[in-house]
Amino acid sequence: MEGLGASARCPVQEQRARWERKRACTARELLETERRYQEQLGLVATYFVGILRAKGTLQPAERQALFGPWELIYGASQELLPYLEGGHWGPGLEGFCSHLELYTQFAANAERSQTTLQEQLKKNKRFRRFVRLQEGRPEFGSLHLQDLLPLPLQRLQQYENLVVALAENTGPNSPDHQQLTRAARLISETAQRVHSIGQRQKNDQHLRRVQALLSGRQAKGLTSGSRWFLRQGWLLVVPPRGEPRPRMFFLFSDVLLMAKPRPPLHLLQRGTFACRALYPMAQCQLHRVFGHSGGPCGGLLSLSFPCEKLLLMSTDQEELLRWHRSLTLAI
């Protein structure tokens, strides 16, 4: 009889049961994490944004730069949570999608927010004392404001993972299937835009850092245009005659910059680099001369440009392979 029962199982019903179990687990996680998220949003909105507005410790422009649309994001969570608690996943998440632009705005302001926080902590004694007092409240559980500021961007990634999983485990005949599918698509698109904003901000930070390290006419204007920073590091330049010379190389999406370190005794520019050459990657032909075997002996890279040929050497073959991959991307 047991064998007959096992053979009589319906694969379709078993699949539906698996979907329902996964859906219930995902829905429960979404609800529980939303409660915690809203609680943390509320702590910042109450004990920081609201009190700072009342006390006037920060100017309105500074407060806006620091928190961006935080209170509006908090309001969006307050709208969403009752739907989740009532099990109305489709209508709740579809309505929530009208607030997704707030997360894009928050991401665009993230770098400015961190800069404002560091500046105010450094120069504003009243603000520094206020932050220390608020962070000491038991409600925050030893969390610092700096830890809480990225919370909406972290939550957006959670939204994407959970809502996509919820949509995938909702049967096509379910009344909220279409709503959940639309919500998953819109949240994923927003998460991708936010990721792109974050990548551009990191790239801008790299460009400014490199610009500050370099001097020389050829090094000016590195932060302009749509240039992307790829990598930097020391390589040995092998001349036709004589000993190899160590040089610092900065690789961007369109150019390779070779620089020489300033003398350590230079009073004003110690720790910086003088630009020696700028090579357009669109005109580069790249070859590995030796170092193919993956051994510990390093190797050579040959870069040919219309007016010059570079022979670059490293005793670390893994590092040379990483350079080879990055150079290949830039060509």
Short mmCIF file of C-alpha atoms in Angstrom, two decimals:
data_model
loop_
_atom_site.label_atom_id
_atom_site.label_comp_id
_atom_site.label_asym_id
_atom_site.label_seq_id
_atom_site.Cartn_x
_atom_site.Cartn_y
_atom_site.Cartn_z
CA MET A 1 0.00 0.00 0.00
CA GLU A 2 2.88 2.36 0.80
CA GLY A 3 4.37 1.71 -2.63
CA LEU A 4 1.00 2.45 -4.26
CA GLY A 5 0.70 5.69 -2.30
CA ALA A 6 4.19 6.80 -3.29
CA SER A 7 3.55 6.07 -6.96
CA ALA A 8 0.25 7.96 -6.79
CA ARG A 9 1.87 11.22 -5.67
CA CYS A 10 1.27 14.07 -8.03
CA PRO A 11 4.49 15.87 -9.11
CA VAL A 12 2.53 19.07 -9.74
CA GLN A 13 1.11 19.06 -6.22
CA GLU A 14 4.53 18.35 -4.75
CA GLN A 15 6.01 21.30 -6.68
CA ARG A 16 3.20 23.57 -5.50
CA ALA A 17 3.81 22.45 -1.91
CA ARG A 18 7.52 23.26 -2.25
CA TRP A 19 6.67 26.69 -3.70
CA GLU A 20 4.27 27.36 -0.85
CA ARG A 21 6.84 26.40 1.80
CA LYS A 22 9.50 28.64 0.23
CA ARG A 23 6.98 31.44 -0.21
CA ALA A 24 5.90 31.24 3.44
CA CYS A 25 9.52 31.23 4.63
CA THR A 26 10.42 34.23 2.43
CA ALA A 27 7.29 36.14 3.46
CA ARG A 28 8.06 35.58 7.13
CA GLU A 29 11.64 36.79 6.69
CA LEU A 30 10.47 39.87 4.77
CA LEU A 31 8.00 40.75 7.53
CA GLU A 32 10.43 40.22 10.40
CA THR A 33 13.25 42.17 8.77
CA GLU A 34 10.87 44.99 7.81
CA ARG A 35 9.85 45.40 11.44
CA ARG A 36 13.50 45.68 12.49
CA TYR A 37 14.28 48.02 9.59
CA GLN A 38 11.40 50.34 10.44
CA GLU A 39 12.46 50.38 14.09
CA GLN A 40 16.00 51.49 13.16
CA LEU A 41 14.70 54.08 10.67
CA GLY A 42 12.47 55.43 13.43
CA LEU A 43 15.34 55.69 15.91
CA VAL A 44 17.34 57.89 13.53
CA ALA A 45 14.28 59.91 12.51
CA THR A 46 13.31 60.56 16.15
CA TYR A 47 16.58 60.90 18.03
CA PHE A 48 18.66 62.51 15.30
CA VAL A 49 16.65 64.16 12.51
CA GLY A 50 13.74 65.36 14.64
CA ILE A 51 15.77 66.60 17.60
CA LEU A 52 18.38 68.24 15.37
CA ARG A 53 15.58 70.12 13.64
CA ALA A 54 14.12 71.25 16.96
CA LYS A 55 17.43 72.23 18.55
CA GLY A 56 18.90 73.87 15.45
CA THR A 57 22.28 72.22 16.05
CA LEU A 58 22.71 71.91 12.29
CA GLN A 59 21.64 74.30 9.60
CA PRO A 60 18.78 72.96 7.40
CA ALA A 61 21.13 72.53 4.42
CA GLU A 62 23.61 70.59 6.54
CA ARG A 63 20.86 68.42 8.00
CA GLN A 64 19.53 67.67 4.52
CA ALA A 65 23.02 66.84 3.26
CA LEU A 66 23.52 64.45 6.17
CA PHE A 67 20.23 62.55 6.10
CA GLY A 68 18.80 63.12 2.62
CA PRO A 69 15.24 61.75 2.25
CA TRP A 70 15.49 59.66 5.43
CA GLU A 71 12.11 60.65 6.87
CA LEU A 72 10.36 59.97 3.55
CA ILE A 73 11.96 56.51 3.42
CA TYR A 74 10.75 55.94 6.97
CA GLY A 75 7.26 56.95 5.89
CA ALA A 76 7.37 54.48 2.98
CA SER A 77 8.21 51.66 5.39
CA GLN A 78 5.36 52.73 7.67
CA GLU A 79 2.99 52.41 4.72
CA LEU A 80 4.35 49.01 3.68
CA LEU A 81 4.44 47.23 7.04
CA PRO A 82 0.63 46.99 7.66
CA TYR A 83 0.21 45.31 4.26
CA LEU A 84 2.89 42.76 5.11
CA GLU A 85 1.40 42.12 8.54
CA GLY A 86 -1.99 41.51 6.92
CA GLY A 87 -0.53 39.12 4.34
CA HIS A 88 -1.34 41.47 1.43
CA TRP A 89 2.04 41.04 -0.24
CA GLY A 90 1.12 41.99 -3.80
CA PRO A 91 -0.77 45.25 -3.14
CA GLY A 92 1.68 46.31 -0.44
CA LEU A 93 4.82 45.83 -2.51
CA GLU A 94 3.25 47.26 -5.65
CA GLY A 95 2.34 50.41 -3.71
CA PHE A 96 5.79 50.54 -2.15
CA CYS A 97 7.37 50.72 -5.62
CA SER A 98 6.09 54.28 -6.01
CA HIS A 99 8.65 55.25 -3.35
CA LEU A 100 11.67 53.58 -4.97
CA GLU A 101 12.97 56.87 -6.37
CA LEU A 102 13.71 57.86 -2.76
CA TYR A 103 16.36 55.11 -2.66
CA THR A 104 17.96 56.41 -5.84
CA GLN A 105 18.07 59.91 -4.32
CA PHE A 106 19.51 58.50 -1.11
CA ALA A 107 22.25 56.68 -3.03
CA ALA A 108 23.14 59.80 -5.01
CA ASN A 109 23.53 61.68 -1.71
CA ALA A 110 25.50 58.93 0.11
CA GLU A 111 28.99 60.32 -0.51
CA ARG A 112 27.88 63.83 0.44
CA SER A 113 26.28 62.43 3.59
CA GLN A 114 29.48 60.75 4.78
CA THR A 115 31.53 63.85 3.99
CA THR A 116 29.09 66.06 5.91
CA LEU A 117 29.15 63.73 8.92
CA GLN A 118 32.96 63.75 9.11
CA GLU A 119 33.16 67.51 8.64
CA GLN A 120 30.57 68.26 11.32
CA LEU A 121 32.09 65.82 13.80
CA LYS A 122 35.44 67.52 13.28
CA LYS A 123 34.47 71.19 13.43
CA ASN A 124 31.11 71.36 15.25
CA LYS A 125 31.59 70.74 18.96
CA ARG A 126 27.85 70.92 19.75
CA PHE A 127 27.06 68.37 17.08
CA ARG A 128 29.86 66.07 18.20
CA ARG A 129 28.58 66.14 21.78
CA PHE A 130 24.99 65.62 20.61
CA VAL A 131 25.91 62.56 18.51
CA ARG A 132 27.85 61.02 21.38
CA LEU A 133 24.88 61.54 23.72
CA GLN A 134 22.34 60.03 21.33
CA GLU A 135 24.50 57.04 20.44
CA GLY A 136 24.75 56.26 24.15
CA ARG A 137 21.00 55.67 24.42
CA PRO A 138 20.12 52.02 25.16
CA GLU A 139 17.73 51.97 22.18
CA PHE A 140 20.70 52.07 19.79
CA GLY A 141 22.39 49.02 21.29
CA SER A 142 25.92 50.45 20.82
CA LEU A 143 25.26 51.26 17.13
CA HIS A 144 26.80 54.49 15.88
CA LEU A 145 25.25 56.99 13.50
CA GLN A 146 27.90 56.14 10.92
CA ASP A 147 26.78 52.50 11.07
CA LEU A 148 23.11 53.44 10.58
CA LEU A 149 23.45 55.89 7.68
CA PRO A 150 23.94 53.15 5.01
CA LEU A 151 20.88 51.26 6.29
CA PRO A 152 18.45 52.13 3.43
CA LEU A 153 20.94 51.00 0.77
CA GLN A 154 21.54 47.73 2.62
CA ARG A 155 17.79 47.25 2.92
CA LEU A 156 17.27 47.81 -0.81
CA GLN A 157 19.52 44.82 -1.51
CA GLN A 158 17.47 42.77 0.95
CA TYR A 159 14.26 43.92 -0.75
CA GLU A 160 15.60 42.71 -4.09
CA ASN A 161 16.60 39.27 -2.79
CA LEU A 162 13.41 38.70 -0.81
CA VAL A 163 10.85 40.10 -3.26
CA VAL A 164 12.40 38.26 -6.22
CA ALA A 165 12.28 35.02 -4.18
CA LEU A 166 8.68 35.75 -3.17
CA ALA A 167 7.65 36.32 -6.78
CA GLU A 168 9.46 33.20 -8.00
CA ASN A 169 7.69 31.03 -5.44
CA THR A 170 4.22 32.44 -6.10
CA GLY A 171 2.19 30.33 -8.49
CA PRO A 172 1.03 31.94 -11.75
CA ASN A 173 -2.60 31.43 -10.74
CA SER A 174 -2.17 33.34 -7.48
CA PRO A 175 -4.12 36.63 -7.39
CA ASP A 176 -0.99 38.64 -6.50
CA HIS A 177 1.42 36.93 -8.92
CA GLN A 178 1.44 39.80 -11.42
CA GLN A 179 1.81 42.44 -8.71
CA LEU A 180 4.74 40.60 -7.13
CA THR A 181 6.40 40.06 -10.52
CA ARG A 182 6.14 43.79 -11.33
CA ALA A 183 7.43 44.73 -7.87
CA ALA A 184 10.40 42.36 -8.20
CA ARG A 185 11.29 43.83 -11.59
CA LEU A 186 11.05 47.45 -10.41
CA ILE A 187 13.02 46.80 -7.23
CA SER A 188 15.74 44.97 -9.20
CA GLU A 189 15.99 47.84 -11.67
CA THR A 190 16.31 50.34 -8.81
CA ALA A 191 18.96 48.19 -7.10
CA GLN A 192 20.95 48.14 -10.34
CA ARG A 193 20.75 51.93 -10.65
CA VAL A 194 21.84 52.33 -7.04
CA HIS A 195 24.74 49.94 -7.64
CA SER A 196 25.83 52.00 -10.66
CA ILE A 197 25.67 55.20 -8.60
CA GLY A 198 27.84 53.57 -5.92
CA GLN A 199 30.38 52.42 -8.51
CA ARG A 200 30.62 55.91 -9.99
CA GLN A 201 31.11 57.42 -6.52
CA LYS A 202 33.91 54.96 -5.71
CA ASN A 203 35.52 55.68 -9.07
CA ASP A 204 35.37 59.44 -8.45
CA GLN A 205 37.05 58.89 -5.07
CA HIS A 206 39.85 56.91 -6.75
CA LEU A 207 40.32 59.61 -9.39
CA ARG A 208 40.55 62.38 -6.80
CA ARG A 209 42.99 60.32 -4.73
CA VAL A 210 45.24 59.66 -7.74
CA GLN A 211 45.00 63.29 -8.86
CA ALA A 212 46.25 64.38 -5.44
CA LEU A 213 49.23 62.01 -5.72
CA LEU A 214 50.40 63.31 -9.09
CA SER A 215 52.11 66.42 -10.34
CA GLY A 216 53.16 67.50 -13.81
CA ARG A 217 51.42 68.99 -16.81
CA GLN A 218 50.38 65.62 -18.26
CA ALA A 219 48.69 64.60 -15.01
CA LYS A 220 46.23 67.51 -15.00
CA GLY A 221 42.56 66.87 -15.67
CA LEU A 222 42.54 63.19 -14.72
CA THR A 223 39.16 63.51 -13.02
CA SER A 224 37.43 64.93 -16.09
CA GLY A 225 35.29 62.99 -18.55
CA SER A 226 34.06 59.41 -18.16
CA ARG A 227 37.40 57.89 -17.18
CA TRP A 228 37.42 54.81 -14.93
CA PHE A 229 40.24 53.87 -12.58
CA LEU A 230 41.29 50.21 -12.95
CA ARG A 231 44.45 49.62 -10.91
CA GLN A 232 47.82 50.93 -9.77
CA GLY A 233 51.10 49.40 -8.69
CA TRP A 234 54.87 49.20 -9.05
CA LEU A 235 56.42 47.64 -12.13
CA LEU A 236 60.01 47.59 -13.41
CA VAL A 237 60.62 49.34 -16.72
CA VAL A 238 63.23 47.40 -18.70
CA PRO A 239 65.27 49.80 -20.92
CA PRO A 240 67.18 48.70 -24.08
CA ARG A 241 70.37 49.09 -22.06
CA GLY A 242 71.01 49.36 -18.35
CA GLU A 243 69.19 48.21 -15.24
CA PRO A 244 65.39 48.02 -14.85
CA ARG A 245 63.90 51.08 -13.14
CA PRO A 246 60.94 50.92 -10.71
CA ARG A 247 58.01 53.09 -11.71
CA MET A 248 54.49 53.55 -10.39
CA PHE A 249 51.80 52.87 -12.98
CA PHE A 250 48.19 54.05 -12.86
CA LEU A 251 45.85 52.30 -15.30
CA PHE A 252 42.59 53.93 -16.36
CA SER A 253 39.97 52.85 -18.85
CA ASP A 254 41.57 54.96 -21.59
CA VAL A 255 45.18 55.71 -20.58
CA LEU A 256 48.18 54.22 -18.79
CA LEU A 257 50.14 56.71 -16.71
CA MET A 258 53.77 56.13 -15.73
CA ALA A 259 55.07 58.13 -12.76
CA LYS A 260 58.30 58.53 -10.84
CA PRO A 261 58.31 58.99 -7.05
CA ARG A 262 59.38 62.37 -5.70
CA PRO A 263 62.53 62.33 -3.54
CA PRO A 264 61.72 61.46 0.11
CA LEU A 265 63.52 64.63 1.26
CA HIS A 266 61.34 66.89 -0.90
CA LEU A 267 59.63 69.15 1.64
CA LEU A 268 56.47 70.06 -0.28
CA GLN A 269 55.81 67.03 -2.49
CA ARG A 270 57.13 64.12 -0.48
CA GLY A 271 55.02 61.01 -1.03
CA THR A 272 53.74 62.19 -4.43
CA PHE A 273 54.67 61.17 -7.97
CA ALA A 274 55.81 63.09 -11.03
CA CYS A 275 54.05 62.07 -14.22
CA ARG A 276 56.59 60.85 -16.79
CA ALA A 277 54.39 59.57 -19.61
CA LEU A 278 50.76 59.07 -20.61
CA TYR A 279 49.96 56.24 -23.03
CA PRO A 280 46.60 55.98 -24.87
CA MET A 281 45.25 52.47 -24.44
CA ALA A 282 43.30 52.62 -27.70
CA GLN A 283 46.66 52.54 -29.52
CA CYS A 284 48.21 49.78 -27.39
CA GLN A 285 49.21 46.30 -28.50
CA LEU A 286 49.82 43.97 -25.54
CA HIS A 287 51.96 40.83 -25.41
CA ARG A 288 53.26 38.57 -22.65
CA VAL A 289 56.90 37.90 -23.43
CA PHE A 290 57.41 35.23 -20.80
CA GLY A 291 55.84 34.20 -17.54
CA HIS A 292 53.16 31.87 -18.92
CA SER A 293 53.80 28.89 -16.67
CA GLY A 294 52.46 30.29 -13.40
CA GLY A 295 55.79 29.77 -11.66
CA PRO A 296 57.32 32.03 -9.00
CA CYS A 297 59.85 33.77 -11.25
CA GLY A 298 57.69 36.62 -12.51
CA GLY A 299 57.67 37.68 -16.12
CA LEU A 300 57.52 40.43 -18.68
CA LEU A 301 54.81 42.36 -20.50
CA SER A 302 55.39 44.08 -23.82
CA LEU A 303 53.24 47.12 -24.63
CA SER A 304 53.60 48.65 -28.07
CA PHE A 305 52.44 52.19 -28.85
CA PRO A 306 52.89 54.12 -32.12
CA CYS A 307 55.85 56.12 -30.78
CA GLU A 308 57.24 53.85 -28.08
CA LYS A 309 57.55 50.29 -26.83
CA LEU A 310 57.39 49.48 -23.11
CA LEU A 311 58.85 46.34 -21.58
CA LEU A 312 57.46 45.92 -18.04
CA MET A 313 58.75 43.41 -15.55
CA SER A 314 57.55 42.01 -12.21
CA THR A 315 59.05 39.33 -10.00
CA ASP A 316 55.51 38.45 -8.83
CA GLN A 317 53.88 36.51 -11.62
CA GLU A 318 50.43 36.62 -10.05
CA GLU A 319 50.64 40.41 -9.94
CA LEU A 320 51.79 40.43 -13.57
CA LEU A 321 48.82 38.28 -14.57
CA ARG A 322 46.46 40.71 -12.80
CA TRP A 323 48.04 43.57 -14.72
CA HIS A 324 47.65 41.60 -17.95
CA ARG A 325 43.94 41.10 -17.31
CA SER A 326 43.40 44.76 -16.44
CA LEU A 327 45.35 45.98 -19.47
CA THR A 328 43.33 43.66 -21.69
CA LEU A 329 40.12 45.24 -20.37
CA ALA A 330 41.41 48.73 -21.15
CA ILE A 331 42.44 48.00 -24.74
#
